[in-house]
Amino acid sequence: MQDGPTFLTSQDVSVSTTYKTEQLGKVGQTYDGRFFAYVSFGGTTALTSGQLVVAAVAPTNSTGLAIATAQPFTTSLLATSTSINIVNGATAVTQDQFAEGTIDILGVNGLSSYKIKGNSATAAAGTITVTLLEGLRNIVALVAGTNTVNLSPSLYATVITSVTQSVPVGVTIAPVPQSAAVSYFGWVQTRGRAQVINDATATLVKGGTVAQSTTVAGSVIAFSGVYTPIGAVKESTVASIGAPVYLSIT
């Protein structure tokens, strides 16, 4: 179980590092009531403050994977099992690629989700051993070839700016010096007043809601009923400048 919020200073939330200091998704709070989430940043382009980041694209061939016949310690999976072997799809998997993410078990006696502690590396069509943070809750054995799984990285792993619809994660409040060679970790704001870049398509109206832009990555536009709303505009704002938004990203 994750601990309660970490109290952060303005300096804490403005710093990005090339090494991980918190669990991905860790909740932070400043004393003025703003909330933040700890993430790793994806992409290779440096970010500015005020950009909306969203969940990365799911890895190819990571859904509908079969439970392997041979399991780590038993011939079948039972309640309390903390490791599960999965038949990989057509894309190689790296060590701990899904760590801190989720495994969804589907089918008869399935329909359950578990946090992933780590996973083994394997080539296409190989076997992935997934280690869970808790034991399986099902009291009836899952069936290889009948039950399947979806593997998902953490929502907070390798977050990106994008114009393609995805789950909003947070807003940067300081520049992040991304590059092709180095990835960074840091905090993005999820709740409370923030300055968010709006794109050049329209003025934002006081009291209106905003969502991910469909034309300028990292920017927001007026909510149109399609993309997920992320907050309410505090004051009307002309196009292409920062908009004061009270964020409500969960």
Short mmCIF file of C-alpha atoms in Angstrom, two decimals:
data_model
loop_
_atom_site.label_atom_id
_atom_site.label_comp_id
_atom_site.label_asym_id
_atom_site.label_seq_id
_atom_site.Cartn_x
_atom_site.Cartn_y
_atom_site.Cartn_z
CA MET A 1 0.00 0.00 0.00
CA GLN A 2 1.31 3.43 -0.93
CA ASP A 3 1.99 5.88 1.91
CA GLY A 4 0.15 9.20 2.21
CA PRO A 5 1.14 12.36 0.33
CA THR A 6 4.69 13.65 0.60
CA PHE A 7 4.82 17.34 1.51
CA LEU A 8 6.82 19.24 -1.07
CA THR A 9 8.41 22.66 -1.34
CA SER A 10 8.38 24.87 -4.44
CA GLN A 11 11.99 23.81 -4.97
CA ASP A 12 11.08 20.10 -4.81
CA VAL A 13 8.47 20.32 -7.55
CA SER A 14 10.70 22.42 -9.81
CA VAL A 15 13.60 19.94 -9.95
CA SER A 16 14.00 17.05 -12.38
CA THR A 17 16.71 14.40 -12.03
CA THR A 18 18.27 11.66 -14.12
CA TYR A 19 17.68 9.14 -11.33
CA LYS A 20 14.52 7.94 -9.62
CA THR A 21 13.85 9.08 -6.05
CA GLU A 22 10.20 8.07 -5.54
CA GLN A 23 7.72 5.40 -6.56
CA LEU A 24 6.06 6.30 -9.85
CA GLY A 25 2.66 7.78 -9.15
CA LYS A 26 3.64 8.89 -5.66
CA VAL A 27 1.37 11.74 -4.52
CA GLY A 28 2.95 14.98 -3.36
CA GLN A 29 1.34 18.07 -1.86
CA THR A 30 2.55 21.60 -1.29
CA TYR A 31 1.41 23.58 1.74
CA ASP A 32 -0.71 25.85 -0.47
CA GLY A 33 -2.95 22.92 -1.41
CA ARG A 34 -1.57 21.94 -4.82
CA PHE A 35 -1.15 18.23 -5.62
CA PHE A 36 1.50 16.53 -7.73
CA ALA A 37 2.37 13.09 -9.13
CA TYR A 38 5.87 11.66 -9.52
CA VAL A 39 6.62 10.53 -13.09
CA SER A 40 9.30 9.54 -15.53
CA PHE A 41 9.34 11.63 -18.70
CA GLY A 42 9.35 10.02 -22.15
CA GLY A 43 10.30 11.45 -25.49
CA THR A 44 13.50 13.22 -26.46
CA THR A 45 12.42 16.87 -26.66
CA ALA A 46 12.90 19.25 -23.75
CA LEU A 47 9.67 20.33 -22.07
CA THR A 48 8.71 23.82 -20.95
CA SER A 49 6.61 24.71 -17.93
CA GLY A 50 2.84 24.68 -18.38
CA GLN A 51 2.68 21.68 -20.69
CA LEU A 52 0.10 18.91 -20.27
CA VAL A 53 1.61 15.42 -20.28
CA VAL A 54 -0.40 12.27 -20.90
CA ALA A 55 0.11 8.52 -20.57
CA ALA A 56 2.45 6.94 -23.10
CA VAL A 57 1.26 4.66 -25.89
CA ALA A 58 0.84 1.06 -24.70
CA PRO A 59 3.60 -1.34 -25.77
CA THR A 60 2.84 -3.32 -28.91
CA ASN A 61 1.49 -6.86 -28.44
CA SER A 62 0.99 -6.52 -24.68
CA THR A 63 -2.70 -7.46 -24.53
CA GLY A 64 -4.56 -10.75 -24.82
CA LEU A 65 -1.49 -12.77 -23.77
CA ALA A 66 -2.02 -16.39 -22.75
CA ILE A 67 -1.18 -17.74 -19.30
CA ALA A 68 1.58 -20.31 -19.77
CA THR A 69 1.00 -23.99 -19.01
CA ALA A 70 4.20 -24.23 -16.93
CA GLN A 71 4.19 -21.95 -13.88
CA PRO A 72 7.11 -20.92 -11.63
CA PHE A 73 6.36 -23.16 -8.63
CA THR A 74 3.21 -25.15 -9.32
CA THR A 75 1.38 -26.75 -12.22
CA SER A 76 -1.48 -24.29 -11.78
CA LEU A 77 -2.05 -20.86 -10.32
CA LEU A 78 -3.86 -20.71 -7.01
CA ALA A 79 -4.70 -18.10 -4.42
CA THR A 80 -1.56 -16.54 -2.88
CA SER A 81 0.60 -17.18 -5.98
CA THR A 82 2.90 -14.16 -6.40
CA SER A 83 4.52 -15.10 -9.71
CA ILE A 84 2.84 -15.90 -13.00
CA ASN A 85 4.28 -17.04 -16.33
CA ILE A 86 2.86 -15.43 -19.46
CA VAL A 87 3.39 -16.38 -23.11
CA ASN A 88 4.82 -13.27 -24.75
CA GLY A 89 3.50 -11.86 -27.99
CA ALA A 90 5.45 -10.88 -31.09
CA THR A 91 7.45 -8.06 -29.44
CA ALA A 92 10.45 -8.60 -27.14
CA VAL A 93 10.03 -7.50 -23.52
CA THR A 94 12.82 -5.92 -21.46
CA GLN A 95 13.65 -6.53 -17.80
CA ASP A 96 11.12 -4.76 -15.54
CA GLN A 97 9.46 -3.03 -18.48
CA PHE A 98 6.12 -3.34 -16.67
CA ALA A 99 7.40 -2.74 -13.11
CA GLU A 100 4.97 -0.59 -11.10
CA GLY A 101 2.38 -1.21 -13.79
CA THR A 102 -0.64 -3.51 -13.80
CA ILE A 103 -1.57 -7.00 -14.94
CA ASP A 104 -5.25 -7.50 -15.75
CA ILE A 105 -6.42 -11.12 -15.69
CA LEU A 106 -9.36 -11.86 -17.98
CA GLY A 107 -11.75 -14.78 -18.47
CA VAL A 108 -13.36 -17.33 -16.15
CA ASN A 109 -12.23 -16.83 -12.53
CA GLY A 110 -10.29 -13.80 -13.73
CA LEU A 111 -11.47 -10.20 -14.04
CA SER A 112 -8.94 -8.96 -11.51
CA SER A 113 -6.01 -6.57 -11.51
CA TYR A 114 -2.69 -6.64 -9.64
CA LYS A 115 0.29 -4.31 -9.26
CA ILE A 116 3.45 -5.61 -10.90
CA LYS A 117 6.66 -5.69 -8.88
CA GLY A 118 8.82 -6.70 -11.85
CA ASN A 119 9.12 -8.91 -14.90
CA SER A 120 11.75 -10.95 -16.68
CA ALA A 121 13.08 -10.14 -20.13
CA THR A 122 12.25 -12.38 -23.07
CA ALA A 123 12.24 -12.47 -26.83
CA ALA A 124 9.11 -12.61 -28.98
CA ALA A 125 6.96 -15.68 -28.17
CA GLY A 126 9.08 -16.43 -25.09
CA THR A 127 7.91 -16.71 -21.49
CA ILE A 128 7.57 -13.66 -19.25
CA THR A 129 7.68 -14.25 -15.50
CA VAL A 130 5.67 -11.49 -13.85
CA THR A 131 6.18 -10.94 -10.11
CA LEU A 132 3.25 -9.45 -8.21
CA LEU A 133 3.21 -7.17 -5.17
CA GLU A 134 0.43 -9.31 -3.66
CA GLY A 135 -0.79 -12.89 -4.04
CA LEU A 136 -3.62 -13.82 -6.37
CA ARG A 137 -7.01 -13.47 -4.73
CA ASN A 138 -8.84 -16.12 -6.75
CA ILE A 139 -9.53 -19.36 -4.88
CA VAL A 140 -10.08 -21.31 -8.10
CA ALA A 141 -7.11 -22.05 -10.35
CA LEU A 142 -6.75 -19.98 -13.48
CA VAL A 143 -6.61 -22.01 -16.69
CA ALA A 144 -3.71 -21.77 -19.14
CA GLY A 145 -5.00 -21.03 -22.63
CA THR A 146 -8.44 -20.00 -21.31
CA ASN A 147 -7.50 -17.07 -19.12
CA THR A 148 -5.53 -14.30 -20.78
CA VAL A 149 -3.86 -11.15 -19.45
CA ASN A 150 -3.15 -7.57 -20.41
CA LEU A 151 0.15 -6.03 -19.29
CA SER A 152 0.26 -2.27 -18.74
CA PRO A 153 3.20 -0.10 -17.67
CA SER A 154 2.59 2.43 -14.95
CA LEU A 155 0.37 5.32 -16.02
CA TYR A 156 3.18 7.53 -14.70
CA ALA A 157 6.00 5.93 -16.73
CA THR A 158 7.49 7.80 -19.71
CA VAL A 159 4.73 10.40 -19.87
CA ILE A 160 4.64 12.47 -23.05
CA THR A 161 3.08 15.47 -24.75
CA SER A 162 0.75 14.39 -27.54
CA VAL A 163 -2.20 15.36 -29.74
CA THR A 164 -3.45 11.77 -29.70
CA GLN A 165 -6.15 11.12 -27.13
CA SER A 166 -4.78 9.58 -23.95
CA VAL A 167 -5.16 9.72 -20.16
CA PRO A 168 -4.08 13.12 -18.75
CA VAL A 169 -1.37 12.74 -16.09
CA GLY A 170 -0.34 16.26 -15.08
CA VAL A 171 1.11 19.65 -16.00
CA THR A 172 4.80 20.60 -15.86
CA ILE A 173 5.60 23.59 -13.69
CA ALA A 174 9.27 23.84 -14.64
CA PRO A 175 11.36 23.02 -17.74
CA VAL A 176 12.50 19.39 -18.17
CA PRO A 177 15.76 19.03 -20.16
CA GLN A 178 14.95 15.85 -22.04
CA SER A 179 17.35 14.46 -24.63
CA ALA A 180 17.84 11.34 -26.74
CA ALA A 181 20.51 10.08 -24.36
CA VAL A 182 19.01 10.85 -20.94
CA SER A 183 15.57 10.42 -19.39
CA TYR A 184 14.37 12.46 -16.44
CA PHE A 185 12.15 12.02 -13.37
CA GLY A 186 10.17 14.66 -11.54
CA TRP A 187 6.81 16.02 -10.39
CA VAL A 188 3.84 17.16 -12.48
CA GLN A 189 0.88 19.05 -11.05
CA THR A 190 -2.50 17.31 -10.91
CA ARG A 191 -4.71 19.57 -8.75
CA GLY A 192 -4.90 23.22 -7.80
CA ARG A 193 -4.14 26.44 -9.64
CA ALA A 194 -1.62 26.16 -12.46
CA GLN A 195 -0.56 28.03 -15.57
CA VAL A 196 -1.24 25.87 -18.63
CA ILE A 197 -0.31 26.67 -22.24
CA ASN A 198 -3.35 27.04 -24.50
CA ASP A 199 -3.00 26.57 -28.25
CA ALA A 200 -3.70 29.14 -30.95
CA THR A 201 -7.16 27.96 -31.98
CA ALA A 202 -9.44 29.83 -29.57
CA THR A 203 -9.83 32.02 -26.51
CA LEU A 204 -10.51 30.18 -23.26
CA VAL A 205 -13.52 31.46 -21.36
CA LYS A 206 -13.67 32.03 -17.62
CA GLY A 207 -15.45 29.13 -15.93
CA GLY A 208 -15.11 26.87 -18.96
CA THR A 209 -13.32 23.53 -18.88
CA VAL A 210 -10.23 22.59 -20.88
CA ALA A 211 -8.83 19.38 -22.34
CA GLN A 212 -5.84 18.06 -24.28
CA SER A 213 -5.23 19.91 -27.55
CA THR A 214 -5.76 17.99 -30.78
CA THR A 215 -3.33 20.21 -32.72
CA VAL A 216 -0.49 21.38 -30.43
CA ALA A 217 1.19 18.76 -28.23
CA GLY A 218 1.34 19.79 -24.58
CA SER A 219 -1.31 22.50 -24.94
CA VAL A 220 -4.98 22.66 -24.00
CA ILE A 221 -8.15 23.74 -25.76
CA ALA A 222 -11.72 24.33 -24.67
CA PHE A 223 -13.40 21.05 -23.74
CA SER A 224 -15.48 19.78 -26.68
CA GLY A 225 -17.00 16.69 -25.13
CA VAL A 226 -14.41 14.28 -26.59
CA TYR A 227 -11.04 14.47 -24.84
CA THR A 228 -10.95 14.21 -21.03
CA PRO A 229 -11.44 17.55 -19.22
CA ILE A 230 -8.58 18.46 -16.90
CA GLY A 231 -9.83 21.56 -15.09
CA ALA A 232 -11.66 24.89 -15.06
CA VAL A 233 -10.39 28.21 -16.43
CA LYS A 234 -10.01 30.92 -13.77
CA GLU A 235 -9.98 33.90 -16.14
CA SER A 236 -10.72 34.34 -19.85
CA THR A 237 -7.52 34.09 -21.87
CA VAL A 238 -6.62 34.92 -25.47
CA ALA A 239 -5.02 32.27 -27.67
CA SER A 240 -1.39 31.20 -27.40
CA ILE A 241 -0.60 32.41 -23.87
CA GLY A 242 -0.69 30.72 -20.50
CA ALA A 243 -4.14 30.14 -19.01
CA PRO A 244 -4.81 30.03 -15.26
CA VAL A 245 -6.53 26.68 -14.73
CA TYR A 246 -7.71 24.97 -11.56
CA LEU A 247 -6.63 21.42 -12.33
CA SER A 248 -8.73 18.40 -11.39
CA ILE A 249 -6.68 15.54 -12.81
CA THR A 250 -7.14 12.34 -10.82
#
